[in-house]
mmCIF file of C-alpha atoms in Angstrom:
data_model
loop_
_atom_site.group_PDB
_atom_site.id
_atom_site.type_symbol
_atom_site.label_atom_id
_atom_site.label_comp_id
_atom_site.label_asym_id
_atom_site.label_seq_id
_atom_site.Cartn_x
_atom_site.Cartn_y
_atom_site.Cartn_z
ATOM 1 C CA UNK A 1 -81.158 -13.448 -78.587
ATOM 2 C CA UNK A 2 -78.746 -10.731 -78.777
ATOM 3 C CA UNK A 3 -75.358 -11.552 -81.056
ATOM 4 C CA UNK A 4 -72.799 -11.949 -77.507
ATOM 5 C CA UNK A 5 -75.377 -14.810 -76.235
ATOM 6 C CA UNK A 6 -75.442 -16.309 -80.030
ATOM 7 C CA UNK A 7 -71.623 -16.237 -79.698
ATOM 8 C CA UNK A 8 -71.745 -18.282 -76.190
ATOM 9 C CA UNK A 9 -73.908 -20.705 -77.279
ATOM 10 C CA UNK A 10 -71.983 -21.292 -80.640
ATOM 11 C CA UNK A 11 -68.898 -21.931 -78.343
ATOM 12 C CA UNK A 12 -70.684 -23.753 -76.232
ATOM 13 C CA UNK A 13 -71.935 -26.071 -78.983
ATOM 14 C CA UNK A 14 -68.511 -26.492 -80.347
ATOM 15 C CA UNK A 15 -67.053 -27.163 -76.607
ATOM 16 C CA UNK A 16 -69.137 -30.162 -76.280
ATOM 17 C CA UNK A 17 -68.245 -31.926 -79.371
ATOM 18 C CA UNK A 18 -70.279 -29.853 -82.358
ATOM 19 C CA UNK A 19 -68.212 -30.333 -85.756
ATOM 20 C CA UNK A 20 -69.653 -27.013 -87.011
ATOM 21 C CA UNK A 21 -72.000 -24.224 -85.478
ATOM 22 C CA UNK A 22 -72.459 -20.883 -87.559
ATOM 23 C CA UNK A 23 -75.275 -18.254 -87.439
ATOM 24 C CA UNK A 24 -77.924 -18.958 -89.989
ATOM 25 C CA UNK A 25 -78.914 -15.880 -91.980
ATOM 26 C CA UNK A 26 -82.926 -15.797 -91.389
ATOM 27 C CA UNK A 27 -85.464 -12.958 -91.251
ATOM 28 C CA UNK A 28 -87.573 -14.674 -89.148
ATOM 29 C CA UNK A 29 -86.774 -17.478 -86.406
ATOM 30 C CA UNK A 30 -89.229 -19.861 -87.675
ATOM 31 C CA UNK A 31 -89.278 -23.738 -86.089
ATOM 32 C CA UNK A 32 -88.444 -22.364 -82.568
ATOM 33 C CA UNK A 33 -90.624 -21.364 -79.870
ATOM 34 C CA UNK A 34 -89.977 -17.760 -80.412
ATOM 35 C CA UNK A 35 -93.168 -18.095 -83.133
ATOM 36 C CA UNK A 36 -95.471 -19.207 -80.567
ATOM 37 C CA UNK A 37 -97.760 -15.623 -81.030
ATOM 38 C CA UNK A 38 -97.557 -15.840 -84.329
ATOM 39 C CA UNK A 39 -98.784 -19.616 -84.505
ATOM 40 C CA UNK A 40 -101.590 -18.513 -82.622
ATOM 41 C CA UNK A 41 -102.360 -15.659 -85.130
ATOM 42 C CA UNK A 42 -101.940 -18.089 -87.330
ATOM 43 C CA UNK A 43 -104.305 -20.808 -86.073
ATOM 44 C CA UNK A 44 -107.144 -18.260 -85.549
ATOM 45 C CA UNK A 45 -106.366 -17.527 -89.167
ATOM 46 C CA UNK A 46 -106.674 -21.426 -90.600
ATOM 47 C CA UNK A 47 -109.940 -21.811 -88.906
ATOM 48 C CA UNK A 48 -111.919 -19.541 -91.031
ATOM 49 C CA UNK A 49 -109.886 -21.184 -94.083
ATOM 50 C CA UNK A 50 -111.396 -24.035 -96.475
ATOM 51 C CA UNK A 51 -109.257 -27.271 -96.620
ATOM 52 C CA UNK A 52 -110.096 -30.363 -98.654
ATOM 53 C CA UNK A 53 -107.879 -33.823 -98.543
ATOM 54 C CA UNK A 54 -104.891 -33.496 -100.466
ATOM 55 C CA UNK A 55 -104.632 -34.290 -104.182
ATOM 56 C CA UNK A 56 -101.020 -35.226 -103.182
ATOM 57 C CA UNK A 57 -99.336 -36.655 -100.263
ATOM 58 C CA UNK A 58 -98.538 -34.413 -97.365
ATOM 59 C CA UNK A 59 -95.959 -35.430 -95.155
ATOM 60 C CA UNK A 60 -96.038 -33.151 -91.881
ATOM 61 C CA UNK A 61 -91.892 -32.440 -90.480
ATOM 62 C CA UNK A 62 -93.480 -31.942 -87.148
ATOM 63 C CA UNK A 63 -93.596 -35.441 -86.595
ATOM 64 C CA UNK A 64 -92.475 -37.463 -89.823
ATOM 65 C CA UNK A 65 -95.732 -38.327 -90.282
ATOM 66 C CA UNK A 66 -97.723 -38.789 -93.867
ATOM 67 C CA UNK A 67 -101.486 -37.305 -93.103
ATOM 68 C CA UNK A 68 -104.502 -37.051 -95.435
ATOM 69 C CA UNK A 69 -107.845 -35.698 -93.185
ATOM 70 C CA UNK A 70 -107.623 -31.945 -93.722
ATOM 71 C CA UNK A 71 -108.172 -31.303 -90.569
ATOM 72 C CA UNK A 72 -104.989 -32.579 -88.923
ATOM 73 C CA UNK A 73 -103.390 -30.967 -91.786
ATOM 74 C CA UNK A 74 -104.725 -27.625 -90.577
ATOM 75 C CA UNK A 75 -103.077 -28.399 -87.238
ATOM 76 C CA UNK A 76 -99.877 -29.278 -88.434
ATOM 77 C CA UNK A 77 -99.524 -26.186 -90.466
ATOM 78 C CA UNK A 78 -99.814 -24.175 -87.104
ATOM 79 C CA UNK A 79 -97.890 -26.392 -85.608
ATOM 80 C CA UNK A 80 -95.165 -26.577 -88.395
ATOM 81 C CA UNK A 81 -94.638 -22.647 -87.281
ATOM 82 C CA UNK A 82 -93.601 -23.222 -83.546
ATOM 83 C CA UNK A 83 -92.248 -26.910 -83.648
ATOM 84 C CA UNK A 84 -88.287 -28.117 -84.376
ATOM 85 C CA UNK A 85 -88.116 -29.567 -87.935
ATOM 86 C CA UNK A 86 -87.998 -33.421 -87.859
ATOM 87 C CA UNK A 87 -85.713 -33.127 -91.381
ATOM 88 C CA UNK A 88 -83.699 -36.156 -90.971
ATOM 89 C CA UNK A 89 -86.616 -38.359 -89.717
ATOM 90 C CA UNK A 90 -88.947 -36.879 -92.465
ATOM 91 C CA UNK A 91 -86.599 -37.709 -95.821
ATOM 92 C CA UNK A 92 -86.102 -41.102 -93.980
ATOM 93 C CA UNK A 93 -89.600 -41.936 -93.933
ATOM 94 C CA UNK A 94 -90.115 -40.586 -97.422
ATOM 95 C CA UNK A 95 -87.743 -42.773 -98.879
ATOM 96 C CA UNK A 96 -89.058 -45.632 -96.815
ATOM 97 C CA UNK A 97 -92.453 -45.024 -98.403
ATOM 98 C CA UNK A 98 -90.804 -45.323 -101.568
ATOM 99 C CA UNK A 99 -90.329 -41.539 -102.763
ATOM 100 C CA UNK A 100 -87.496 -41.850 -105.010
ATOM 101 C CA UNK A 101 -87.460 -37.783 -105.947
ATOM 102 C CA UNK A 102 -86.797 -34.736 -104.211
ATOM 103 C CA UNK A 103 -87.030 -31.297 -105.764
ATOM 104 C CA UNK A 104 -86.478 -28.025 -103.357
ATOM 105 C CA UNK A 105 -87.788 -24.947 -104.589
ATOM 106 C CA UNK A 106 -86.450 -21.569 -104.486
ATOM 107 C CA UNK A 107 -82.889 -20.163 -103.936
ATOM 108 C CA UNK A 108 -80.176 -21.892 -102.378
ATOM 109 C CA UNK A 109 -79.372 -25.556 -102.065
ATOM 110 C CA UNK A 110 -79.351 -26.231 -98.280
ATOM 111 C CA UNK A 111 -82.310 -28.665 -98.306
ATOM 112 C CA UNK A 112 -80.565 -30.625 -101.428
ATOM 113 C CA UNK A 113 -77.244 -30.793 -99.670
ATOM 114 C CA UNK A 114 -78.989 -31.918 -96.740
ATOM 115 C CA UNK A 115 -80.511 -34.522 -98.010
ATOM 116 C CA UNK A 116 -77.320 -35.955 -99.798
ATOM 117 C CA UNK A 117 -76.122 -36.442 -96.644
ATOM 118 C CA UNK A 118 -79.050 -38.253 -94.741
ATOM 119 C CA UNK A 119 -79.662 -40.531 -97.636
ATOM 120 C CA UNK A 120 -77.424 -42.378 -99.877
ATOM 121 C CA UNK A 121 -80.105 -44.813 -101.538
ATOM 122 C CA UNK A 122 -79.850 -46.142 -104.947
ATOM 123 C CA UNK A 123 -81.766 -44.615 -107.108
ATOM 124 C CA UNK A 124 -83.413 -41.653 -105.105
ATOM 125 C CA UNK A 125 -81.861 -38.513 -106.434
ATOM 126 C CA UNK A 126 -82.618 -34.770 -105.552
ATOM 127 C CA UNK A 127 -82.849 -31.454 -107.412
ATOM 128 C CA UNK A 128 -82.516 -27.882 -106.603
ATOM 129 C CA UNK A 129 -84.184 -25.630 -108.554
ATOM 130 C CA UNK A 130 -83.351 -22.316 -107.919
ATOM 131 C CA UNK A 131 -82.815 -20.343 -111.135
ATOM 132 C CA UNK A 132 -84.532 -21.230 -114.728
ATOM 133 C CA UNK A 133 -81.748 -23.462 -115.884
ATOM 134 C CA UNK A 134 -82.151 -25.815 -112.991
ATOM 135 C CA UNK A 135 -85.657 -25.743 -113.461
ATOM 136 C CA UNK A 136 -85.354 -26.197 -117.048
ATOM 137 C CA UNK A 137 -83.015 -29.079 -116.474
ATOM 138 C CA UNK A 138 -85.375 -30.705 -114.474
ATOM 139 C CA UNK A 139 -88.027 -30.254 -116.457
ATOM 140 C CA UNK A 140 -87.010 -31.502 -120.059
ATOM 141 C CA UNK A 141 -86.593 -35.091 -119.293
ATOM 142 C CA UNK A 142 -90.378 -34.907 -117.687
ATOM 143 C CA UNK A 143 -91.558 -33.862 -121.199
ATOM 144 C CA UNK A 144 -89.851 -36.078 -123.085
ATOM 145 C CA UNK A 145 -91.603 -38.785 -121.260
ATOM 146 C CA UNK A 146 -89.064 -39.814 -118.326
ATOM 147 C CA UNK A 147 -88.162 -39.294 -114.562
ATOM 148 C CA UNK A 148 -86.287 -36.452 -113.511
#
Protein backbone atom coordinates (compact mmCIF):
# COMPACT_ATOMS: atom_id res chain seq x y z
CA UNK A 1 0.00 0.00 0.00
CA UNK A 2 1.59 3.05 -1.19
CA UNK A 3 1.35 6.29 1.42
CA UNK A 4 -1.65 8.33 -1.06
CA UNK A 5 -3.92 4.99 -0.69
CA UNK A 6 -2.93 4.87 3.27
CA UNK A 7 -4.07 8.53 3.26
CA UNK A 8 -7.62 7.57 1.54
CA UNK A 9 -8.32 4.95 3.63
CA UNK A 10 -7.38 6.94 6.88
CA UNK A 11 -10.00 9.53 5.61
CA UNK A 12 -12.15 7.16 4.77
CA UNK A 13 -12.07 5.58 8.23
CA UNK A 14 -12.53 8.88 9.87
CA UNK A 15 -15.55 9.78 7.30
CA UNK A 16 -17.53 6.96 8.57
CA UNK A 17 -17.39 7.63 12.17
CA UNK A 18 -13.54 6.48 13.28
CA UNK A 19 -12.54 8.63 16.50
CA UNK A 20 -8.85 8.23 15.53
CA UNK A 21 -6.93 6.57 12.50
CA UNK A 22 -3.02 7.19 12.27
CA UNK A 23 -0.29 5.16 10.46
CA UNK A 24 1.31 2.65 12.73
CA UNK A 25 5.10 2.68 12.54
CA UNK A 26 5.89 -1.20 11.68
CA UNK A 27 8.70 -2.91 9.75
CA UNK A 28 6.72 -5.57 8.83
CA UNK A 29 2.77 -5.78 8.24
CA UNK A 30 2.28 -8.65 10.43
CA UNK A 31 -1.63 -9.85 11.33
CA UNK A 32 -2.78 -9.00 7.73
CA UNK A 33 -2.95 -11.06 4.78
CA UNK A 34 0.00 -9.45 3.23
CA UNK A 35 2.12 -12.37 5.39
CA UNK A 36 0.41 -15.10 3.73
CA UNK A 37 4.08 -16.31 1.89
CA UNK A 38 5.72 -15.89 4.74
CA UNK A 39 3.20 -18.04 6.92
CA UNK A 40 3.73 -20.62 4.53
CA UNK A 41 7.59 -20.39 4.90
CA UNK A 42 6.83 -20.43 8.12
CA UNK A 43 4.62 -23.53 8.44
CA UNK A 44 7.06 -25.63 6.33
CA UNK A 45 9.47 -24.38 8.94
CA UNK A 46 7.33 -25.57 12.31
CA UNK A 47 6.93 -28.96 10.87
CA UNK A 48 10.43 -30.08 11.16
CA UNK A 49 10.34 -28.29 14.76
CA UNK A 50 9.87 -30.29 18.22
CA UNK A 51 6.86 -29.07 20.35
CA UNK A 52 5.82 -30.51 23.70
CA UNK A 53 2.47 -29.30 25.75
CA UNK A 54 3.02 -26.17 27.38
CA UNK A 55 4.44 -25.81 30.90
CA UNK A 56 2.19 -22.67 30.90
CA UNK A 57 -1.02 -21.68 29.46
CA UNK A 58 -1.13 -20.58 25.88
CA UNK A 59 -3.86 -18.56 24.85
CA UNK A 60 -3.91 -18.32 20.87
CA UNK A 61 -5.25 -14.27 19.65
CA UNK A 62 -6.33 -15.95 16.51
CA UNK A 63 -9.34 -17.03 18.03
CA UNK A 64 -9.38 -16.20 21.92
CA UNK A 65 -8.94 -19.52 22.52
CA UNK A 66 -6.74 -21.24 25.56
CA UNK A 67 -5.02 -24.54 23.79
CA UNK A 68 -2.70 -27.17 25.31
CA UNK A 69 -2.04 -30.22 22.43
CA UNK A 70 1.14 -28.97 20.76
CA UNK A 71 0.00 -29.61 17.76
CA UNK A 72 -2.77 -27.03 17.40
CA UNK A 73 -0.32 -24.82 18.96
CA UNK A 74 1.96 -25.33 15.96
CA UNK A 75 -0.97 -24.24 13.80
CA UNK A 76 -1.83 -21.29 15.54
CA UNK A 77 1.64 -19.96 15.48
CA UNK A 78 1.39 -20.00 11.56
CA UNK A 79 -1.70 -18.87 11.74
CA UNK A 80 -0.99 -16.06 14.35
CA UNK A 81 1.31 -14.61 11.25
CA UNK A 82 -1.53 -14.09 8.60
CA UNK A 83 -4.71 -13.75 10.89
CA UNK A 84 -6.28 -10.20 12.49
CA UNK A 85 -5.44 -10.11 16.24
CA UNK A 86 -8.53 -11.01 18.38
CA UNK A 87 -6.91 -8.43 21.28
CA UNK A 88 -10.03 -7.33 22.83
CA UNK A 89 -11.69 -10.82 22.81
CA UNK A 90 -8.37 -12.43 24.04
CA UNK A 91 -7.73 -10.10 27.45
CA UNK A 92 -11.55 -10.67 27.91
CA UNK A 93 -11.31 -14.26 28.06
CA UNK A 94 -8.14 -14.10 30.11
CA UNK A 95 -9.65 -12.26 32.73
CA UNK A 96 -12.70 -14.46 32.56
CA UNK A 97 -10.43 -17.42 33.24
CA UNK A 98 -9.31 -15.64 36.14
CA UNK A 99 -5.80 -14.09 35.01
CA UNK A 100 -5.52 -11.25 37.25
CA UNK A 101 -1.82 -10.07 35.72
CA UNK A 102 -0.61 -8.78 32.62
CA UNK A 103 3.02 -7.97 31.92
CA UNK A 104 4.06 -6.79 28.14
CA UNK A 105 7.51 -7.13 27.29
CA UNK A 106 9.73 -4.97 25.40
CA UNK A 107 9.58 -1.23 24.44
CA UNK A 108 6.63 0.79 24.37
CA UNK A 109 3.38 0.58 26.25
CA UNK A 110 0.70 0.09 23.54
CA UNK A 111 -0.40 -3.39 24.70
CA UNK A 112 -0.62 -1.96 28.51
CA UNK A 113 -2.63 1.04 27.43
CA UNK A 114 -4.70 -1.19 25.53
CA UNK A 115 -5.61 -3.22 27.93
CA UNK A 116 -6.56 -0.38 30.46
CA UNK A 117 -9.05 0.37 28.25
CA UNK A 118 -10.76 -3.08 27.48
CA UNK A 119 -10.74 -4.02 31.10
CA UNK A 120 -11.50 -2.16 34.16
CA UNK A 121 -11.75 -5.23 36.69
CA UNK A 122 -10.93 -5.04 40.26
CA UNK A 123 -8.00 -6.29 41.01
CA UNK A 124 -6.39 -7.27 37.55
CA UNK A 125 -3.60 -4.84 36.98
CA UNK A 126 -0.98 -4.66 34.08
CA UNK A 127 2.73 -3.85 33.70
CA UNK A 128 4.97 -2.66 31.04
CA UNK A 129 8.27 -3.50 31.22
CA UNK A 130 10.28 -1.89 28.89
CA UNK A 131 13.50 -0.58 30.45
CA UNK A 132 15.30 -2.15 33.76
CA UNK A 133 13.47 0.04 36.20
CA UNK A 134 10.10 -1.21 35.13
CA UNK A 135 11.35 -4.52 35.19
CA UNK A 136 12.95 -4.04 38.41
CA UNK A 137 9.76 -2.60 39.76
CA UNK A 138 7.98 -5.47 38.86
CA UNK A 139 10.16 -7.72 40.01
CA UNK A 140 10.95 -6.76 43.75
CA UNK A 141 7.61 -7.37 45.20
CA UNK A 142 7.84 -11.10 43.47
CA UNK A 143 10.96 -11.65 45.66
CA UNK A 144 9.85 -10.43 48.60
CA UNK A 145 7.16 -12.98 48.50
CA UNK A 146 4.03 -11.07 46.88
CA UNK A 147 2.06 -10.39 43.58
CA UNK A 148 3.19 -7.94 41.26
Amino acid sequence: MCSSDLARAIEGAKAQGAKRALPLPISVPCHSSLMRPAAERLRERLKTSTFAAPACRFMSSVDATEYRDPESIRDLLYRQLASPVRWVATVRTMVASGVTDFVECGPGKVLAGLHRRIDKTPGVGVAALEDPASLQAVLSPIAAGGAA
